Amino acid sequence: MHIMQISVVIPCYRSRETIRPLVRDLLHELPKVADAYEVIMVVDGSPDDTYVIAHELEVEHPGIVHAVLLRRNFGQHNALLAGISRARYPITVTMDDDRQHRPDQLTALLAPLDDPFIDLVYGVARDEEHGFARSFASRTVKAALAMAGVPNAKDVSAFRAFRTDLREGFTDVSDPFASLDVLVSWTTTSTVAVPVQMDERTEGRSGYTLKALIRHAMNMITGYGTLPLRMVTWLGWTTSFLGAVLLVVVIVQYLLGAIAVAGFTTLVSLLAILCGVIMLSLGILGEYIGRLHFRSMHRPMFVVKVDGTAGPRVQIPLAGDDSHVRGRPGEVALAIQQHYDKASEPSHPNFSE
């Protein structure tokens, strides 16, 4: 494998216990595959002191580790986009903050990029690492990605490596429900998947609950695809056809004298079916109208509070002007630490015997 220049982007949320060992392992493995590298940690409005740890790592490894703090929690994909917009090197790697993605698997992940015709690589777990409910939800999200037009959606993973210039294909996107996998699918179809070893989560639990994954799937289906609208159209044609057939049957029965008393059960059943179809159709249309409404408000994808990244970068629009705080990351870290320490104190005194 050729030596590369790599930017690693890690969205961080409630990861104060994991990011230090993760960065330690990364700094051990990156020199094996890169002659220049950086680690960009985007703290996604975490309510604990995750940014404090990230800032300490930035101070310990100047010019290599960069800490970016968002003003509130914007979501994993939006945090990824904030980091990708600041990547300095030709190859970008994204990975989770919970240490499930192993830095020693970078060699396998990056190897396909030696082929200049490959733009995007997904690291796929050799073994299923989640329980049944989470695995089912994950498959649902991948099915949603397929509906949104993502090729090879079954191979999508948060452990990615891609050519940084792919971001030029979505610099004009302003969507609070953005999906990185959908956006990169707009820019390339030269995608491969490689098997990698993944670990179990070591601390805490995932913020992607079953409910959150289903909501994310709905955002992708209605935000980037039209399959539900086409389904409504076909549902309308089907019910219209069945209604026409039923009308013909009723007329024939009437002409043959087979109709005595109007069937109450049949009438109620038909009304229930048609009303259900109408309400389902209105609900799907409402989802699309809601997405249009949110986009018309021009909500930002992310807003940066503190940016520790040095050097040139491509700035995605609506990322926020953070120039007025760029010189004070230490003050912000100190204030967060004091706030976190105060919040962690017991509310009642602990009297010893």
XYZ file of C-alpha atoms in Angstrom:
353
model
C 0.000 0.000 0.000
C 1.248 3.472 -0.879
C 1.992 5.963 1.899
C -0.800 8.535 2.054
C -1.716 11.845 3.662
C -4.747 11.285 5.856
C -7.296 13.314 7.818
C -9.211 11.303 10.434
C -12.575 12.789 11.443
C -14.224 11.590 14.670
C -17.635 12.909 15.829
C -17.615 12.908 19.634
C -20.566 12.769 22.024
C -20.332 11.628 25.654
C -16.971 10.047 24.910
C -14.720 11.453 27.632
C -13.583 7.925 28.569
C -12.810 6.679 25.066
C -11.261 9.447 22.976
C -7.908 9.514 24.782
C -7.125 5.802 24.222
C -8.583 6.065 20.716
C -6.255 8.937 19.791
C -3.341 7.101 21.405
C -3.978 4.052 19.213
C -4.462 6.224 16.126
C -1.154 8.025 16.642
C 0.505 4.625 16.936
C -1.034 3.254 13.719
C -1.169 6.304 11.440
C 2.610 6.590 10.892
C 2.498 3.079 9.390
C 0.192 4.195 6.575
C 0.722 7.972 6.274
C 3.603 10.384 6.028
C 1.320 13.267 7.038
C -1.824 12.983 9.105
C -4.219 14.784 11.409
C -7.021 13.821 13.777
C -10.057 16.129 13.850
C -12.396 15.559 16.793
C -15.751 17.293 16.395
C -17.462 17.517 19.777
C -21.162 17.536 18.926
C -22.487 19.649 21.786
C -21.697 16.920 24.319
C -23.169 17.713 27.773
C -20.128 16.337 29.616
C -16.481 17.452 29.479
C -15.627 15.580 26.277
C -14.355 18.821 24.734
C -12.001 19.336 27.669
C -10.307 15.992 26.938
C -10.276 16.781 23.210
C -8.642 20.158 23.890
C -6.031 18.550 26.143
C -5.150 16.157 23.327
C -4.937 19.120 20.951
C -2.442 20.827 23.274
C -0.444 17.620 23.725
C -0.204 17.010 19.961
C -0.100 20.452 18.293
C -0.572 20.481 14.540
C -1.802 16.878 14.550
C -4.862 16.749 16.801
C -7.569 19.381 16.339
C -10.630 19.880 18.526
C -13.783 21.475 17.139
C -16.722 22.290 19.416
C -20.213 22.731 17.984
C -22.643 25.068 19.692
C -25.247 22.350 20.240
C -25.945 18.751 19.306
C -26.541 18.706 15.546
C -26.288 14.947 14.977
C -23.550 12.563 13.922
C -23.657 13.214 10.179
C -23.708 16.977 10.596
C -20.718 16.733 12.932
C -18.933 14.606 10.342
C -19.561 17.269 7.707
C -18.127 19.909 10.048
C -14.946 17.860 10.314
C -14.777 16.940 6.628
C -15.002 20.615 5.688
C -11.816 21.169 7.724
C -9.819 18.193 6.433
C -6.444 19.244 4.988
C -5.238 16.022 3.376
C -6.254 14.128 0.205
C -7.717 11.121 2.048
C -10.361 11.384 4.771
C -11.183 8.588 7.211
C -14.277 8.691 9.431
C -14.702 6.541 12.510
C -16.792 6.398 15.678
C -15.642 7.590 19.087
C -16.580 4.407 20.986
C -13.513 2.354 19.917
C -15.551 -0.180 17.958
C -13.569 0.898 14.884
C -10.027 -0.302 15.414
C -7.110 1.873 14.238
C -5.090 -1.258 13.435
C -7.595 -1.951 10.648
C -6.645 1.223 8.756
C -4.257 -0.696 6.497
C -7.079 -2.923 5.249
C -9.468 0.024 4.939
C -7.070 2.196 2.938
C -5.602 -0.486 0.661
C -8.263 -0.228 -2.103
C -7.504 3.503 -2.503
C -4.193 2.539 -4.143
C -6.401 2.042 -7.198
C -6.974 5.551 -8.611
C -10.411 4.482 -9.861
C -11.665 3.763 -6.322
C -13.033 6.797 -4.467
C -14.802 5.401 -1.402
C -14.167 2.406 0.858
C -16.432 1.087 3.611
C -15.126 -1.123 6.402
C -17.696 -3.874 7.010
C -17.608 -5.911 10.213
C -16.653 -9.543 9.781
C -18.998 -10.483 12.617
C -22.344 -9.019 13.666
C -21.561 -6.832 16.671
C -25.076 -5.803 17.750
C -28.109 -7.474 19.271
C -31.135 -8.491 17.246
C -33.096 -5.234 17.695
C -30.138 -2.992 16.827
C -29.144 -5.213 13.886
C -32.702 -5.117 12.570
C -32.750 -1.325 12.852
C -29.367 -1.108 11.120
C -30.668 -3.207 8.229
C -33.719 -0.919 8.092
C -31.442 2.123 7.747
C -29.513 0.416 4.949
C -32.783 -0.368 3.188
C -33.671 3.326 3.538
C -30.334 4.252 1.992
C -31.113 1.966 -0.943
C -34.468 3.724 -1.352
C -32.599 7.050 -1.332
C -30.517 5.862 -4.284
C -27.297 4.858 -2.504
C -25.573 2.077 -4.494
C -24.415 -0.962 -2.480
C -26.291 0.361 0.544
C -25.913 -2.987 2.325
C -22.172 -2.281 2.687
C -22.523 1.199 4.215
C -20.608 1.686 7.460
C -19.498 4.556 9.697
C -15.913 3.337 9.172
C -15.131 4.994 5.826
C -12.168 6.161 3.785
C -12.644 8.400 0.758
C -10.934 11.006 -1.360
C -11.415 14.360 0.335
C -12.232 16.162 -2.894
C -15.573 14.315 -2.977
C -16.803 17.068 -0.628
C -16.850 19.444 -3.586
C -20.007 17.660 -4.716
C -22.023 18.767 -1.687
C -20.594 22.134 -0.637
C -23.896 23.796 -1.591
C -26.048 21.452 0.494
C -27.894 23.051 3.395
C -29.940 20.323 5.055
C -30.343 19.836 8.827
C -31.187 16.165 8.115
C -28.084 15.522 6.015
C -26.770 12.001 5.471
C -23.098 11.715 4.559
C -23.619 8.387 2.798
C -26.286 9.878 0.539
C -24.140 12.931 -0.187
C -21.049 10.949 -1.196
C -23.242 8.718 -3.375
C -24.029 11.860 -5.392
C -20.355 12.297 -6.189
C -19.131 8.782 -7.012
C -20.164 5.204 -7.691
C -16.594 3.883 -7.415
C -17.222 2.251 -4.052
C -15.929 -0.952 -2.505
C -16.332 -2.683 0.853
C -13.617 -4.505 2.769
C -14.018 -6.804 5.798
C -12.491 -5.445 8.999
C -12.371 -6.551 12.595
C -14.487 -4.468 14.962
C -14.640 -4.496 18.740
C -17.533 -4.283 21.149
C -18.321 -0.871 22.586
C -16.133 -0.396 25.680
C -17.874 2.501 27.458
C -21.471 3.653 27.743
C -23.995 2.822 25.099
C -24.788 4.031 21.630
C -26.837 7.191 21.152
C -28.402 5.477 18.159
C -31.352 3.787 19.820
C -33.890 1.786 17.857
C -36.162 4.845 17.768
C -33.336 7.120 16.594
C -32.315 4.704 13.833
C -35.900 4.451 12.578
C -36.198 8.251 12.613
C -32.921 8.489 10.699
C -34.267 5.995 8.158
C -37.426 8.049 7.678
C -35.366 11.216 7.203
C -33.357 9.549 4.454
C -36.366 8.014 2.700
C -38.411 11.199 2.624
C -35.445 13.584 2.393
C -33.573 12.010 -0.515
C -35.964 9.633 -2.281
C -39.387 9.618 -3.926
C -40.245 5.931 -3.498
C -43.002 6.604 -0.901
C -44.653 9.066 -3.305
C -44.501 6.494 -6.099
C -46.007 3.934 -3.713
C -48.884 6.317 -2.990
C -49.434 6.699 -6.741
C -49.516 2.946 -7.269
C -51.750 2.535 -4.216
C -54.164 5.029 -5.727
C -54.177 3.199 -9.068
C -54.727 -0.141 -7.318
C -57.656 1.056 -5.213
C -59.165 2.796 -8.251
C -58.914 -0.443 -10.223
C -60.465 -2.478 -7.419
C -63.219 0.132 -7.067
C -63.983 -0.071 -10.795
C -64.130 -3.882 -10.624
C -66.444 -3.712 -7.625
C -68.680 -1.219 -9.466
C -68.978 -3.571 -12.432
C -69.819 -6.491 -10.113
C -72.519 -4.475 -8.329
C -74.082 -3.331 -11.627
C -74.128 -6.891 -12.989
C -75.700 -8.172 -9.764
C -78.296 -5.402 -9.930
C -79.207 -6.237 -13.533
C -79.504 -9.919 -12.648
C -81.698 -9.107 -9.664
C -79.258 -10.620 -7.207
C -79.171 -7.552 -4.929
C -81.864 -7.603 -2.277
C -80.705 -5.483 0.657
C -77.575 -3.302 0.584
C -74.794 -4.998 2.539
C -73.913 -2.938 5.601
C -70.769 -4.986 6.309
C -69.479 -4.586 2.764
C -70.074 -0.839 2.834
C -68.303 -0.351 6.180
C -65.365 -2.504 5.076
C -64.925 -0.533 1.871
C -65.095 2.760 3.728
C -62.517 1.583 6.254
C -60.120 0.467 3.510
C -60.497 3.639 1.447
C -60.219 5.915 4.490
C -57.074 4.062 5.569
C -55.554 4.519 2.111
C -56.419 8.224 2.113
C -54.952 8.824 5.583
C -51.787 6.888 4.703
C -51.382 8.943 1.536
C -51.900 12.205 3.422
C -49.372 11.135 6.054
C -46.663 10.414 3.463
C -47.369 13.673 1.654
C -47.209 15.448 5.013
C -43.719 14.022 5.652
C -42.488 15.486 2.380
C -44.152 18.837 3.018
C -42.561 18.880 6.484
C -39.104 18.319 4.956
C -39.714 21.184 2.513
C -40.797 23.389 5.414
C -37.649 22.662 7.433
C -35.427 23.327 4.433
C -37.241 26.571 3.662
C -36.259 27.810 7.139
C -32.552 27.456 6.172
C -31.598 25.824 9.445
C -27.806 25.408 9.609
C -26.191 22.018 9.224
C -23.837 22.947 12.065
C -22.522 26.035 13.861
C -19.005 26.036 15.289
C -18.305 27.449 18.751
C -14.542 26.780 18.895
C -12.326 25.747 16.008
C -8.872 24.452 16.855
C -8.079 23.461 13.284
C -5.076 25.167 11.761
C -4.218 25.574 8.107
C -6.307 25.883 4.941
C -9.683 24.241 4.636
C -12.777 24.154 2.456
C -15.664 25.730 4.321
C -19.122 24.276 3.834
C -21.666 27.133 3.796
C -23.561 27.795 7.024
C -20.716 26.376 9.099
C -20.614 29.566 11.144
C -18.060 32.325 11.611
C -15.843 31.263 14.494
C -12.995 33.723 13.946
C -13.898 35.682 17.087
C -13.280 32.676 19.362
C -10.383 31.004 17.582
C -7.807 32.331 20.028
C -9.598 31.209 23.212
C -10.100 27.421 23.116
C -8.376 27.076 26.491
C -10.807 29.444 28.180
C -13.785 27.562 26.789
C -12.336 24.221 27.934
C -11.765 25.624 31.442
C -15.334 26.959 31.634
C -16.760 23.596 30.500
C -14.630 21.743 33.051
C -15.821 24.003 35.878
C -19.440 23.611 34.783
C -19.091 19.836 34.505
C -17.397 19.559 37.915
C -20.169 21.592 39.502
C -22.885 19.505 37.811
C -21.192 16.310 39.013
C -21.187 17.340 42.670
C -23.794 15.614 44.871
C -26.852 17.756 45.497
C -26.827 16.865 49.234
C -23.859 16.720 51.616
C -22.532 13.259 52.411
C -22.198 13.090 56.200
C -19.910 10.403 57.488
C -20.591 8.624 60.701
